[in-house]
C-alpha atoms as a PDB file:
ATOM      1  CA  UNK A   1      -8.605  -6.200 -13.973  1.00  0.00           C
ATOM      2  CA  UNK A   2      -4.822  -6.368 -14.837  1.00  0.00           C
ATOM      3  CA  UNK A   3      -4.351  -9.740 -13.237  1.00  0.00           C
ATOM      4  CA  UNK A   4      -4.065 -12.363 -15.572  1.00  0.00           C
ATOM      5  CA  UNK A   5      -4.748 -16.366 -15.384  1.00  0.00           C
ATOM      6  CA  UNK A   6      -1.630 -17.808 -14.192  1.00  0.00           C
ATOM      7  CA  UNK A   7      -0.650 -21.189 -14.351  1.00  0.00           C
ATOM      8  CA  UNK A   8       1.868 -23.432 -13.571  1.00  0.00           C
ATOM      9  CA  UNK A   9       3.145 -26.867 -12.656  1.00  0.00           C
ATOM     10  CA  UNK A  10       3.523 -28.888  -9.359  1.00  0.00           C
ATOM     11  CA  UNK A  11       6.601 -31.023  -8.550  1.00  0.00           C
ATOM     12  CA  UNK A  12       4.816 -33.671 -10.219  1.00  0.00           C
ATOM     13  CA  UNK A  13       3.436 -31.828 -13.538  1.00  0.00           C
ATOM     14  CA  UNK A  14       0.011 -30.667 -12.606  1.00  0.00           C
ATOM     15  CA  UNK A  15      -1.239 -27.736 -13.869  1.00  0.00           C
ATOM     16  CA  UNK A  16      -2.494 -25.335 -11.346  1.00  0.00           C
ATOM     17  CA  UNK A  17      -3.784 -22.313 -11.328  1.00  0.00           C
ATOM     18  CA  UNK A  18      -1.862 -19.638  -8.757  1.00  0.00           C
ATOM     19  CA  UNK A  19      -3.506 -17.449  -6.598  1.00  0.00           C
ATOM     20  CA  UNK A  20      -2.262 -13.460  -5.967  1.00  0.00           C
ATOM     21  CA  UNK A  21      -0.756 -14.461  -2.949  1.00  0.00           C
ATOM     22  CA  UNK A  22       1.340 -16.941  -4.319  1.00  0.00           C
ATOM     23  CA  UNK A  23       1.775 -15.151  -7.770  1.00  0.00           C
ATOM     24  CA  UNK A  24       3.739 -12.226  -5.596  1.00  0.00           C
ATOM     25  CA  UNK A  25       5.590 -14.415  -3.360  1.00  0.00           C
ATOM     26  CA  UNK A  26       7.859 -15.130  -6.762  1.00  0.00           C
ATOM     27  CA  UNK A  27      11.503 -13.822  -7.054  1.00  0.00           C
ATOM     28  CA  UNK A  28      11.813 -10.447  -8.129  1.00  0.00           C
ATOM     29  CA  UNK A  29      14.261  -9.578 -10.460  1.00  0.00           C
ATOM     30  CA  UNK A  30      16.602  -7.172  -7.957  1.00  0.00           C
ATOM     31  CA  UNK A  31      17.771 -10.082  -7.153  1.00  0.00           C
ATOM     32  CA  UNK A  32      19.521 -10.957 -10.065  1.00  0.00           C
ATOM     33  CA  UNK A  33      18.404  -8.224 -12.284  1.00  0.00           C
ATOM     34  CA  UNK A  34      20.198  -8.500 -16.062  1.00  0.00           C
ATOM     35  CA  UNK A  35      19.824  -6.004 -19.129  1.00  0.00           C
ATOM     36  CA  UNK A  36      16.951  -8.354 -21.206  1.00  0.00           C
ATOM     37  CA  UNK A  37      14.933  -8.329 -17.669  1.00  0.00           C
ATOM     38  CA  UNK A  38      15.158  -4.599 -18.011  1.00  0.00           C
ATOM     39  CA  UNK A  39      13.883  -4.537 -21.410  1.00  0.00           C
ATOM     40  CA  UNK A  40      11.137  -7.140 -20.702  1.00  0.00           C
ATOM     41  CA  UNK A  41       9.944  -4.800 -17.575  1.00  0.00           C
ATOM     42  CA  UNK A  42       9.735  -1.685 -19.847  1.00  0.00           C
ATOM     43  CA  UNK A  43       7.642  -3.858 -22.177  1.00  0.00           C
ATOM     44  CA  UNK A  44       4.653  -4.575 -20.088  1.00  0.00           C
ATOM     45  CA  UNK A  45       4.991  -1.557 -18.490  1.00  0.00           C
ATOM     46  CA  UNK A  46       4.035  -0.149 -21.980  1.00  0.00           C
ATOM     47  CA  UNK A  47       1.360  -2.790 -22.196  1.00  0.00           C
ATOM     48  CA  UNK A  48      -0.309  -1.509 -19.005  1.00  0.00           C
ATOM     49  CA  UNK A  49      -0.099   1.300 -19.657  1.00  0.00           C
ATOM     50  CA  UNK A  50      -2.176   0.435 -22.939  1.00  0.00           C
ATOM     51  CA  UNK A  51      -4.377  -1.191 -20.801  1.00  0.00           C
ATOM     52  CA  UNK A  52      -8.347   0.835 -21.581  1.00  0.00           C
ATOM     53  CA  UNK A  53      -9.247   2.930 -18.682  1.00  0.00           C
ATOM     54  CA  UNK A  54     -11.969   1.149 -17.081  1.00  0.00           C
ATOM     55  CA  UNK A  55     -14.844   2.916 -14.890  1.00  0.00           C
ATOM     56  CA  UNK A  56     -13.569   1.867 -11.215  1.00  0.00           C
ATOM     57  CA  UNK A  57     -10.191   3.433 -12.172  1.00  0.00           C
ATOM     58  CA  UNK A  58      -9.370   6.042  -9.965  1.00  0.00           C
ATOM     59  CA  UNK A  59      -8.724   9.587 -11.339  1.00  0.00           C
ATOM     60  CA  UNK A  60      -8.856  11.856  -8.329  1.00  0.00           C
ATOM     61  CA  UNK A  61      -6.523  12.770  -5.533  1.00  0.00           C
ATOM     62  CA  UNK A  62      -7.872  12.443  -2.385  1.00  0.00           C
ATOM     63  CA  UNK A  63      -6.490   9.067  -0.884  1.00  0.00           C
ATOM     64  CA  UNK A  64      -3.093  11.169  -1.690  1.00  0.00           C
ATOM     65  CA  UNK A  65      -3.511  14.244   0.050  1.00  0.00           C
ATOM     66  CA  UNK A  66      -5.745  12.237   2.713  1.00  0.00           C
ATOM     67  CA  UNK A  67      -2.292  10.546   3.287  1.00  0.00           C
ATOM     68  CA  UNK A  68      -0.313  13.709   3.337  1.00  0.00           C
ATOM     69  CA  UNK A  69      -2.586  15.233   5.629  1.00  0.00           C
ATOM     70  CA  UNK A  70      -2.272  12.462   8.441  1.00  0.00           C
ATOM     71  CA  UNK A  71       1.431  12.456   8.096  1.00  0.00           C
ATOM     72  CA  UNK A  72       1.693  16.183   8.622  1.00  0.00           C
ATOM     73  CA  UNK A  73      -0.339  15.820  11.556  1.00  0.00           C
ATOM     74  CA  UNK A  74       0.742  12.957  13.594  1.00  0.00           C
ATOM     75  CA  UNK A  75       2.854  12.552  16.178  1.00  0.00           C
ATOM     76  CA  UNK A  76       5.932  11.463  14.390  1.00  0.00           C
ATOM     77  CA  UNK A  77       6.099  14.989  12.604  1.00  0.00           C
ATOM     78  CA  UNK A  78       5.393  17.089  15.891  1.00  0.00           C
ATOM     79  CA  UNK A  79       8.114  14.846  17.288  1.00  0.00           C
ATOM     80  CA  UNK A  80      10.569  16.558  14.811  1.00  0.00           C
ATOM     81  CA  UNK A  81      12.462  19.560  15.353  1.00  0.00           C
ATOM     82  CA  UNK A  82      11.242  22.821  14.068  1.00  0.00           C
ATOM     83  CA  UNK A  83      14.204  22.519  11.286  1.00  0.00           C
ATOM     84  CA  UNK A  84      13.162  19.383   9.961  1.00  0.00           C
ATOM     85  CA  UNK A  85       9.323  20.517  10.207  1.00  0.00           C
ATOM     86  CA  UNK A  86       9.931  23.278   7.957  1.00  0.00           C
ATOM     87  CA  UNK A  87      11.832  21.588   5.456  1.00  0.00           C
ATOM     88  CA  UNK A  88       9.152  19.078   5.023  1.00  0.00           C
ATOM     89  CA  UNK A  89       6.191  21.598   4.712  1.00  0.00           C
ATOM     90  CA  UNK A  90       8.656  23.739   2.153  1.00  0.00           C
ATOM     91  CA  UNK A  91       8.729  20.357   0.009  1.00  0.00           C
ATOM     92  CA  UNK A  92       5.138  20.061   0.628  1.00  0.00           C
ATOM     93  CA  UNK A  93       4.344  23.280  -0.929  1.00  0.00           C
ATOM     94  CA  UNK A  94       7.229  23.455  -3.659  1.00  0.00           C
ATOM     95  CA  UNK A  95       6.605  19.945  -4.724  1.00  0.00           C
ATOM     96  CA  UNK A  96       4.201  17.767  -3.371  1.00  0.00           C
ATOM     97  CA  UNK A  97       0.951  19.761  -3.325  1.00  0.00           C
ATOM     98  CA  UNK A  98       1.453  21.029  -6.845  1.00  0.00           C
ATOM     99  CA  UNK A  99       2.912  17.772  -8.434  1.00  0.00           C
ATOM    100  CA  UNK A 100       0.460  15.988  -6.807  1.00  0.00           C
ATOM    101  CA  UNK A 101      -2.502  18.353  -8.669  1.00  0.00           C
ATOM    102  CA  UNK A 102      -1.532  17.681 -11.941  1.00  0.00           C
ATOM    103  CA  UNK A 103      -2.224  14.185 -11.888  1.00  0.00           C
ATOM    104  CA  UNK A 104      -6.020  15.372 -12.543  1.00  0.00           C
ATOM    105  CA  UNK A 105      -4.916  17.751 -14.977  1.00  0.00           C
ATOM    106  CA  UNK A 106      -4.996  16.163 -18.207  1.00  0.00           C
ATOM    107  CA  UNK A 107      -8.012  13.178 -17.846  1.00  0.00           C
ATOM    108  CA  UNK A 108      -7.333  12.899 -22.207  1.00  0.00           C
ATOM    109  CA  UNK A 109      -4.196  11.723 -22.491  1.00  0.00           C
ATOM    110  CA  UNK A 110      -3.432   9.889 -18.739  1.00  0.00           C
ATOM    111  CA  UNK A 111      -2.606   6.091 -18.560  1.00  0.00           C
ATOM    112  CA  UNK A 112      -3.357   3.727 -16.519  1.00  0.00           C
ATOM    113  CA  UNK A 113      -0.600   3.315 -14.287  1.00  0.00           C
ATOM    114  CA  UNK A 114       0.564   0.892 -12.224  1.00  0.00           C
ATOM    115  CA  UNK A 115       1.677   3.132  -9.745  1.00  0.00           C
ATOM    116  CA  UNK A 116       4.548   1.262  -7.431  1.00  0.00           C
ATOM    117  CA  UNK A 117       7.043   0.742  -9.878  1.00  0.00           C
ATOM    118  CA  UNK A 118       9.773  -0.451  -7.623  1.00  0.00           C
ATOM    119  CA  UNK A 119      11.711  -3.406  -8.428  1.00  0.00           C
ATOM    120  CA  UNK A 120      10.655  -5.566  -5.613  1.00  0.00           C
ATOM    121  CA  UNK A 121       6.791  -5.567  -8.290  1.00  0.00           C
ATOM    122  CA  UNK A 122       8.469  -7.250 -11.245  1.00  0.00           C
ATOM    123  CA  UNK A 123       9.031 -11.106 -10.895  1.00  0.00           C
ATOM    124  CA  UNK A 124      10.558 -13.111 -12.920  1.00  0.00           C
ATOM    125  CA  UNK A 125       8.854 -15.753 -15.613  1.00  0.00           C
ATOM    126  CA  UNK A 126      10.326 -18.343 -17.460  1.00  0.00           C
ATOM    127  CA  UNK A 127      10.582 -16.605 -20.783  1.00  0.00           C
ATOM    128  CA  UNK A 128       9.470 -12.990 -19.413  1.00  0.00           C
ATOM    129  CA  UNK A 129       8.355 -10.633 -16.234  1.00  0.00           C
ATOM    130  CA  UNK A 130       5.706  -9.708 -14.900  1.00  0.00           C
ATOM    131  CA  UNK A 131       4.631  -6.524 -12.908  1.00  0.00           C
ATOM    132  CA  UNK A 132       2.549  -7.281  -9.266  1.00  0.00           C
ATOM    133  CA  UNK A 133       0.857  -5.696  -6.905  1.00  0.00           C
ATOM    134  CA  UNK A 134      -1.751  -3.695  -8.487  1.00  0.00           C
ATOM    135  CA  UNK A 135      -3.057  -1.730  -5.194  1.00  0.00           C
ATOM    136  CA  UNK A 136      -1.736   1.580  -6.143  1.00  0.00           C
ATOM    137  CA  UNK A 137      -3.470   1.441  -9.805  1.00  0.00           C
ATOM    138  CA  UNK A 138      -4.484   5.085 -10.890  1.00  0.00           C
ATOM    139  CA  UNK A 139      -4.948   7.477 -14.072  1.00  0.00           C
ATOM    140  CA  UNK A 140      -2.211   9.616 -14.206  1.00  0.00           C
ATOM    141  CA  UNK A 141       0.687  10.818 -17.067  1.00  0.00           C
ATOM    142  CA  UNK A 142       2.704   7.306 -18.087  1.00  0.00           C
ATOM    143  CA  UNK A 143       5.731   9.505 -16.854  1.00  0.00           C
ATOM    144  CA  UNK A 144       4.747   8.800 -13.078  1.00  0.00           C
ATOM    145  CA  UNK A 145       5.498   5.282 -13.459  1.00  0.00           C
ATOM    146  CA  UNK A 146       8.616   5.934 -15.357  1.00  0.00           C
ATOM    147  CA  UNK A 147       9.941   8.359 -12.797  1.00  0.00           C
ATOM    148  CA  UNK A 148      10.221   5.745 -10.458  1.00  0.00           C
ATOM    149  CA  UNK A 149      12.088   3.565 -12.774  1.00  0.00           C
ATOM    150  CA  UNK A 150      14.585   6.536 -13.174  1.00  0.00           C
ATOM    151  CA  UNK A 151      15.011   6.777  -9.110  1.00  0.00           C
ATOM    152  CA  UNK A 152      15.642   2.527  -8.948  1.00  0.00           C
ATOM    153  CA  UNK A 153      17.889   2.148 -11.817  1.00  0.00           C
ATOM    154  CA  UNK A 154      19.384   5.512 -11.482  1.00  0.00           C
ATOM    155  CA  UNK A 155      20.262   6.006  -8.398  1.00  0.00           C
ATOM    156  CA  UNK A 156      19.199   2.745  -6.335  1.00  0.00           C
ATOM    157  CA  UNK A 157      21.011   0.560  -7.907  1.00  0.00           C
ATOM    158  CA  UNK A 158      23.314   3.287  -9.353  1.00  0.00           C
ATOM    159  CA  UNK A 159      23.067   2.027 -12.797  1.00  0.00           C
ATOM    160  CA  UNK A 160      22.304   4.733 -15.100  1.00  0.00           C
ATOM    161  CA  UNK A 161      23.299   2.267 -18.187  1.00  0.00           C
ATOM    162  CA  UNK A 162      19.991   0.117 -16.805  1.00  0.00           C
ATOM    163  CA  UNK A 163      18.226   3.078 -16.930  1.00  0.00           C
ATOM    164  CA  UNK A 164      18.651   4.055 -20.542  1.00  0.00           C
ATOM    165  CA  UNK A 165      18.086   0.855 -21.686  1.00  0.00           C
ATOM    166  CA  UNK A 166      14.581   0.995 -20.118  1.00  0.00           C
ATOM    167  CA  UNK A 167      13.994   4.048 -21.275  1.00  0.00           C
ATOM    168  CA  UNK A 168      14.948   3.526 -25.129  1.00  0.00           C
ATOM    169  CA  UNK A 169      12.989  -0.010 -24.452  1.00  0.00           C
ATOM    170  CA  UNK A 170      10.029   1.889 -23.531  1.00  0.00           C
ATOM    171  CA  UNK A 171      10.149   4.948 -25.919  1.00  0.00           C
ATOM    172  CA  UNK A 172      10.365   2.575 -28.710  1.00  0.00           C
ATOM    173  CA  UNK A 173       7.204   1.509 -27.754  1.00  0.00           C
ATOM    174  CA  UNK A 174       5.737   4.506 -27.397  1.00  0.00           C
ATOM    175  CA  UNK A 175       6.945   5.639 -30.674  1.00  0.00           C
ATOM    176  CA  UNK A 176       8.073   9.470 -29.256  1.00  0.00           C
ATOM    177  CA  UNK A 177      10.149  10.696 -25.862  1.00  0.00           C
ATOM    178  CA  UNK A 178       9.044  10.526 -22.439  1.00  0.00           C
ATOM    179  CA  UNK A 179       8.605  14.126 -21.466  1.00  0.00           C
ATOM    180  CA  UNK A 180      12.213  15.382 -19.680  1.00  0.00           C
ATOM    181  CA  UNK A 181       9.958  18.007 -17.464  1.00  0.00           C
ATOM    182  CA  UNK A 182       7.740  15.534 -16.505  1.00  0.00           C
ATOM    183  CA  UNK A 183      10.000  12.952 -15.834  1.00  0.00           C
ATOM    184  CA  UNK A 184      11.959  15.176 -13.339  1.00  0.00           C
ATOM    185  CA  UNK A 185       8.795  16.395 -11.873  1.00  0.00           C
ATOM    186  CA  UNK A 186       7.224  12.722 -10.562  1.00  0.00           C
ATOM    187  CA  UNK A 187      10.805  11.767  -9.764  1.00  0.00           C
ATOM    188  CA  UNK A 188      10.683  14.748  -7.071  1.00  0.00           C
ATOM    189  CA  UNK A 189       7.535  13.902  -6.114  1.00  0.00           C
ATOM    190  CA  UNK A 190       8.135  10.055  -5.622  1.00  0.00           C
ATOM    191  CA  UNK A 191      11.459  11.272  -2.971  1.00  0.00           C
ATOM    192  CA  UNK A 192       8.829  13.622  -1.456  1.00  0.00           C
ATOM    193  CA  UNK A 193       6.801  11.259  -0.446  1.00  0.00           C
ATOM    194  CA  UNK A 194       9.658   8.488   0.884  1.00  0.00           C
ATOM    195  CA  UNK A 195      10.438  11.462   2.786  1.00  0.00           C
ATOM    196  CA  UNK A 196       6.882  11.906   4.463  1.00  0.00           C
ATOM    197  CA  UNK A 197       7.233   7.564   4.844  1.00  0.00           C
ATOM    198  CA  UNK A 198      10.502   8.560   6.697  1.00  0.00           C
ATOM    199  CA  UNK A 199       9.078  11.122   8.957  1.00  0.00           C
ATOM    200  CA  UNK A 200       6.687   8.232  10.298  1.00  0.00           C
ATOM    201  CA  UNK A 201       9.609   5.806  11.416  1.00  0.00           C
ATOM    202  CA  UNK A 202      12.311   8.571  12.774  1.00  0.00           C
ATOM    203  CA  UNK A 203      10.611   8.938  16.153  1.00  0.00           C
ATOM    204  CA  UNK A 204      10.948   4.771  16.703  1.00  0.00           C
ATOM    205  CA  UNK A 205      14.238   4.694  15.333  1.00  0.00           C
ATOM    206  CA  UNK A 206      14.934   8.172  16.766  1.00  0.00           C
ATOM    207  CA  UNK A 207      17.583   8.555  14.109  1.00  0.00           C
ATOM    208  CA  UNK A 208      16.798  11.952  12.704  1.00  0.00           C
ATOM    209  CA  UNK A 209      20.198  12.391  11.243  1.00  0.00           C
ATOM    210  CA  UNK A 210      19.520  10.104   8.481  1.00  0.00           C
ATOM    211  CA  UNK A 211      16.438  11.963   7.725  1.00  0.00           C
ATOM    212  CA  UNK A 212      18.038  15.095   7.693  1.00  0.00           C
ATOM    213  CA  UNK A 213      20.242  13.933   4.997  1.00  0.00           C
ATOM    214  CA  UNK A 214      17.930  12.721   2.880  1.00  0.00           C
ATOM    215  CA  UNK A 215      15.816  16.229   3.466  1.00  0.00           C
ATOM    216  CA  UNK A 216      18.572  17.824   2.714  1.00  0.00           C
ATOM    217  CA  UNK A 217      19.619  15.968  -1.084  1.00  0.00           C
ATOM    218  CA  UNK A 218      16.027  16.766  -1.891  1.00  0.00           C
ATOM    219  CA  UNK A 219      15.876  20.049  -0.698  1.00  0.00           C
ATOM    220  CA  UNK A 220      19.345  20.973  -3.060  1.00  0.00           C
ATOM    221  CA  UNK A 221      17.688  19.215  -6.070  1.00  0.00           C
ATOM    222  CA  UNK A 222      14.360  21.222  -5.826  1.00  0.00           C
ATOM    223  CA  UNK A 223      16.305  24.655  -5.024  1.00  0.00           C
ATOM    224  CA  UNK A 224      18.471  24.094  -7.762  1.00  0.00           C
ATOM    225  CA  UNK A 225      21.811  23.776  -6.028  1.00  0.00           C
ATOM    226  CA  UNK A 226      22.560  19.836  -7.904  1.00  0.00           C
ATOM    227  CA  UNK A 227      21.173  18.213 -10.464  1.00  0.00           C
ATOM    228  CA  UNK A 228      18.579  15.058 -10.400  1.00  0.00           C
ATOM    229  CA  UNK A 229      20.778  13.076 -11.860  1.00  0.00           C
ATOM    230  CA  UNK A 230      23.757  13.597 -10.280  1.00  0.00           C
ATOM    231  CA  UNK A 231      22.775  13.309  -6.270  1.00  0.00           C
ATOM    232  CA  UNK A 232      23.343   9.929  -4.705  1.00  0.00           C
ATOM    233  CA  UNK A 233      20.473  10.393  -2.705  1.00  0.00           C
ATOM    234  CA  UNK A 234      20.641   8.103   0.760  1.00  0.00           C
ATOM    235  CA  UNK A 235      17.225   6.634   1.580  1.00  0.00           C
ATOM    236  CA  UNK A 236      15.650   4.741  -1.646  1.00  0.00           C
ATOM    237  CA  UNK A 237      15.459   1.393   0.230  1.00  0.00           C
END
Protein backbone atom coordinates (compact mmCIF):
# COMPACT_ATOMS: atom_id res chain seq x y z
CA UNK A 1 0.00 0.00 0.00
CA UNK A 2 3.05 2.37 0.42
CA UNK A 3 4.29 1.80 -3.09
CA UNK A 4 3.65 4.50 -5.25
CA UNK A 5 3.26 4.83 -9.28
CA UNK A 6 6.65 5.35 -10.52
CA UNK A 7 7.59 6.55 -13.69
CA UNK A 8 10.28 7.34 -15.72
CA UNK A 9 11.96 7.73 -19.08
CA UNK A 10 13.79 5.35 -21.55
CA UNK A 11 17.00 6.32 -23.41
CA UNK A 12 14.77 7.58 -25.95
CA UNK A 13 12.03 9.60 -23.77
CA UNK A 14 9.30 7.12 -23.18
CA UNK A 15 7.52 7.16 -20.26
CA UNK A 16 7.37 3.93 -18.46
CA UNK A 17 6.10 2.79 -15.65
CA UNK A 18 8.84 0.78 -13.21
CA UNK A 19 8.19 -2.25 -11.61
CA UNK A 20 9.44 -3.08 -7.65
CA UNK A 21 12.13 -4.94 -8.94
CA UNK A 22 13.53 -2.37 -10.90
CA UNK A 23 12.37 0.53 -8.55
CA UNK A 24 14.96 -1.16 -5.80
CA UNK A 25 17.68 -1.95 -8.08
CA UNK A 26 18.29 2.15 -7.97
CA UNK A 27 21.41 3.66 -6.21
CA UNK A 28 21.10 4.09 -2.70
CA UNK A 29 22.27 7.01 -1.18
CA UNK A 30 25.37 5.28 1.05
CA UNK A 31 26.88 5.62 -1.80
CA UNK A 32 27.24 9.10 -1.98
CA UNK A 33 25.18 10.08 0.92
CA UNK A 34 25.19 14.23 1.47
CA UNK A 35 23.44 16.32 4.36
CA UNK A 36 20.05 17.43 2.05
CA UNK A 37 19.74 13.45 1.27
CA UNK A 38 19.66 13.12 5.01
CA UNK A 39 17.05 15.60 5.47
CA UNK A 40 14.97 14.34 2.48
CA UNK A 41 15.14 10.61 4.13
CA UNK A 42 13.86 11.94 7.52
CA UNK A 43 11.06 13.57 5.52
CA UNK A 44 9.28 10.61 4.13
CA UNK A 45 10.16 8.74 6.87
CA UNK A 46 7.74 11.17 8.70
CA UNK A 47 5.34 10.77 5.83
CA UNK A 48 5.15 6.99 6.38
CA UNK A 49 4.95 7.11 9.26
CA UNK A 50 1.70 9.34 8.70
CA UNK A 51 0.70 6.84 6.50
CA UNK A 52 -3.30 5.50 8.14
CA UNK A 53 -2.95 2.14 9.63
CA UNK A 54 -4.65 -0.06 7.31
CA UNK A 55 -6.37 -3.55 8.35
CA UNK A 56 -3.61 -6.08 6.88
CA UNK A 57 -1.03 -4.14 8.97
CA UNK A 58 0.56 -6.27 11.27
CA UNK A 59 0.42 -5.47 15.04
CA UNK A 60 1.50 -8.64 16.76
CA UNK A 61 4.77 -10.34 17.48
CA UNK A 62 4.92 -13.64 16.50
CA UNK A 63 6.94 -13.74 13.11
CA UNK A 64 9.58 -12.03 15.70
CA UNK A 65 9.83 -14.35 18.39
CA UNK A 66 9.03 -17.25 15.73
CA UNK A 67 12.46 -16.00 14.39
CA UNK A 68 14.15 -15.84 17.71
CA UNK A 69 13.02 -19.12 18.57
CA UNK A 70 14.62 -20.94 15.44
CA UNK A 71 17.81 -19.10 15.93
CA UNK A 72 18.13 -20.19 19.53
CA UNK A 73 17.57 -23.57 18.46
CA UNK A 74 19.53 -24.37 15.46
CA UNK A 75 22.56 -25.72 14.89
CA UNK A 76 24.61 -22.64 14.48
CA UNK A 77 23.86 -21.67 18.24
CA UNK A 78 24.55 -25.30 19.69
CA UNK A 79 27.69 -24.97 17.58
CA UNK A 80 28.78 -22.09 19.95
CA UNK A 81 30.61 -22.37 23.02
CA UNK A 82 28.83 -22.37 26.28
CA UNK A 83 30.32 -18.61 26.78
CA UNK A 84 28.93 -17.25 23.80
CA UNK A 85 25.53 -19.28 24.42
CA UNK A 86 25.01 -17.57 27.56
CA UNK A 87 25.72 -14.23 26.52
CA UNK A 88 23.21 -14.47 23.82
CA UNK A 89 20.31 -15.91 25.99
CA UNK A 90 21.35 -13.03 28.79
CA UNK A 91 20.63 -10.43 25.83
CA UNK A 92 17.66 -12.41 25.01
CA UNK A 93 16.16 -11.98 28.32
CA UNK A 94 17.58 -8.40 29.27
CA UNK A 95 16.70 -7.02 25.93
CA UNK A 96 15.19 -8.80 23.30
CA UNK A 97 12.20 -10.57 24.86
CA UNK A 98 11.10 -7.48 26.73
CA UNK A 99 11.86 -4.83 23.96
CA UNK A 100 10.41 -6.95 21.66
CA UNK A 101 6.85 -6.98 23.93
CA UNK A 102 6.34 -3.54 23.91
CA UNK A 103 5.87 -3.19 20.39
CA UNK A 104 2.12 -4.41 21.22
CA UNK A 105 1.98 -2.25 24.07
CA UNK A 106 0.59 0.90 23.02
CA UNK A 107 -1.87 -0.09 19.68
CA UNK A 108 -3.11 4.12 20.19
CA UNK A 109 -0.36 5.90 19.45
CA UNK A 110 2.01 3.24 17.14
CA UNK A 111 2.98 4.17 13.49
CA UNK A 112 3.27 2.50 10.75
CA UNK A 113 6.73 1.74 10.32
CA UNK A 114 8.75 0.86 7.75
CA UNK A 115 10.74 -1.32 9.68
CA UNK A 116 14.39 -1.82 7.81
CA UNK A 117 15.61 1.48 7.99
CA UNK A 118 19.09 0.84 6.78
CA UNK A 119 20.61 2.94 4.24
CA UNK A 120 20.94 0.42 1.55
CA UNK A 121 16.31 1.20 1.52
CA UNK A 122 16.62 4.85 0.54
CA UNK A 123 17.43 5.52 -3.23
CA UNK A 124 18.01 8.35 -4.69
CA UNK A 125 15.42 10.55 -7.05
CA UNK A 126 16.06 13.31 -9.12
CA UNK A 127 14.80 16.03 -6.85
CA UNK A 128 14.24 13.65 -3.66
CA UNK A 129 14.51 9.90 -1.99
CA UNK A 130 12.65 7.43 -1.61
CA UNK A 131 12.42 4.60 1.07
CA UNK A 132 12.13 0.64 -0.50
CA UNK A 133 11.55 -2.46 0.47
CA UNK A 134 8.44 -2.53 2.38
CA UNK A 135 8.60 -6.38 3.63
CA UNK A 136 9.26 -5.63 7.18
CA UNK A 137 6.13 -3.07 7.42
CA UNK A 138 4.61 -3.24 11.05
CA UNK A 139 2.74 -1.07 13.85
CA UNK A 140 5.07 -0.23 16.29
CA UNK A 141 6.41 3.28 18.27
CA UNK A 142 7.93 5.71 15.23
CA UNK A 143 11.10 5.43 17.54
CA UNK A 144 11.86 1.81 16.13
CA UNK A 145 12.51 3.14 12.83
CA UNK A 146 14.49 6.00 14.14
CA UNK A 147 16.69 3.80 16.26
CA UNK A 148 18.04 2.34 13.36
CA UNK A 149 18.82 5.60 11.81
CA UNK A 150 20.79 6.41 15.08
CA UNK A 151 22.91 2.92 14.72
CA UNK A 152 23.71 3.87 10.60
CA UNK A 153 24.52 7.43 10.95
CA UNK A 154 25.88 7.09 14.37
CA UNK A 155 27.98 4.62 14.46
CA UNK A 156 28.03 2.98 10.81
CA UNK A 157 29.07 5.55 9.14
CA UNK A 158 30.43 7.26 12.31
CA UNK A 159 28.78 10.47 11.60
CA UNK A 160 27.00 11.67 14.53
CA UNK A 161 26.67 15.31 12.72
CA UNK A 162 24.35 13.13 10.01
CA UNK A 163 22.60 11.93 12.72
CA UNK A 164 21.39 15.13 14.31
CA UNK A 165 20.51 16.53 11.29
CA UNK A 166 18.02 13.66 10.76
CA UNK A 167 16.88 13.85 13.87
CA UNK A 168 16.10 17.78 14.09
CA UNK A 169 14.76 17.05 10.29
CA UNK A 170 12.41 14.64 11.65
CA UNK A 171 11.38 16.21 15.04
CA UNK A 172 10.47 19.25 13.19
CA UNK A 173 8.07 17.30 11.62
CA UNK A 174 6.78 15.79 14.33
CA UNK A 175 6.42 18.98 16.11
CA UNK A 176 7.90 17.44 19.77
CA UNK A 177 11.18 15.04 20.67
CA UNK A 178 11.66 11.57 19.82
CA UNK A 179 11.54 9.82 23.15
CA UNK A 180 15.52 9.49 24.51
CA UNK A 181 14.33 6.07 26.47
CA UNK A 182 12.84 4.78 23.63
CA UNK A 183 15.26 5.62 21.26
CA UNK A 184 18.02 3.78 23.27
CA UNK A 185 15.74 0.93 23.85
CA UNK A 186 15.03 -0.17 19.86
CA UNK A 187 18.64 0.79 19.22
CA UNK A 188 19.57 -2.23 21.69
CA UNK A 189 17.17 -4.22 20.34
CA UNK A 190 18.07 -3.66 16.56
CA UNK A 191 22.16 -4.88 17.72
CA UNK A 192 20.35 -7.78 19.47
CA UNK A 193 19.04 -9.05 16.75
CA UNK A 194 22.29 -8.51 14.16
CA UNK A 195 23.70 -10.46 16.86
CA UNK A 196 21.19 -13.51 16.61
CA UNK A 197 21.84 -12.86 12.34
CA UNK A 198 25.55 -13.34 13.40
CA UNK A 199 25.13 -16.44 15.38
CA UNK A 200 23.66 -18.06 12.05
CA UNK A 201 26.87 -17.37 9.84
CA UNK A 202 29.78 -18.00 12.65
CA UNK A 203 29.68 -21.78 12.27
CA UNK A 204 30.38 -21.32 8.14
CA UNK A 205 32.77 -18.72 8.67
CA UNK A 206 33.88 -20.38 11.93
CA UNK A 207 35.12 -17.00 13.04
CA UNK A 208 33.67 -16.74 16.50
CA UNK A 209 36.10 -14.12 17.57
CA UNK A 210 34.39 -11.50 15.69
CA UNK A 211 31.21 -12.46 17.27
CA UNK A 212 32.53 -12.38 20.53
CA UNK A 213 33.40 -8.85 20.08
CA UNK A 214 30.46 -7.69 18.96
CA UNK A 215 28.66 -9.77 22.06
CA UNK A 216 30.77 -8.27 24.07
CA UNK A 217 30.16 -4.10 22.98
CA UNK A 218 26.54 -5.02 23.47
CA UNK A 219 26.79 -6.78 26.48
CA UNK A 220 28.87 -3.43 28.17
CA UNK A 221 26.15 -1.09 26.73
CA UNK A 222 23.17 -3.08 28.27
CA UNK A 223 25.14 -3.66 31.73
CA UNK A 224 25.95 -0.22 31.88
CA UNK A 225 29.72 -0.31 31.68
CA UNK A 226 29.74 2.43 28.21
CA UNK A 227 27.45 4.45 26.87
CA UNK A 228 25.26 3.93 23.46
CA UNK A 229 26.69 6.53 22.01
CA UNK A 230 30.04 6.26 22.62
CA UNK A 231 30.88 2.34 21.58
CA UNK A 232 32.19 1.84 18.08
CA UNK A 233 30.44 -1.21 17.88
CA UNK A 234 32.17 -3.78 15.10
CA UNK A 235 29.49 -5.63 13.12
CA UNK A 236 26.76 -3.05 11.60
CA UNK A 237 27.52 -4.14 8.00
Amino acid sequence: PLMERVLHKDSKGHIMVMSAWEYEQQIPIIYNINPMQIVQAATELYKIHSFPKYDSLREDTKEEFQGYGDCLSSYSFTFLDSDHQAKIKNLYKKVIQPVTETLTLNHQTNVVCHGQTVLEKIIMKPSTVQWVDYEAVRSAPREYDAARMFLQLHHRLKRPDLWELFRGSYEAKLGRPLNNSALEQFALLHLTRRALELVSTTLYTMNQAKLSKFLQEITDVVAGKKDLGQVTFTRLD
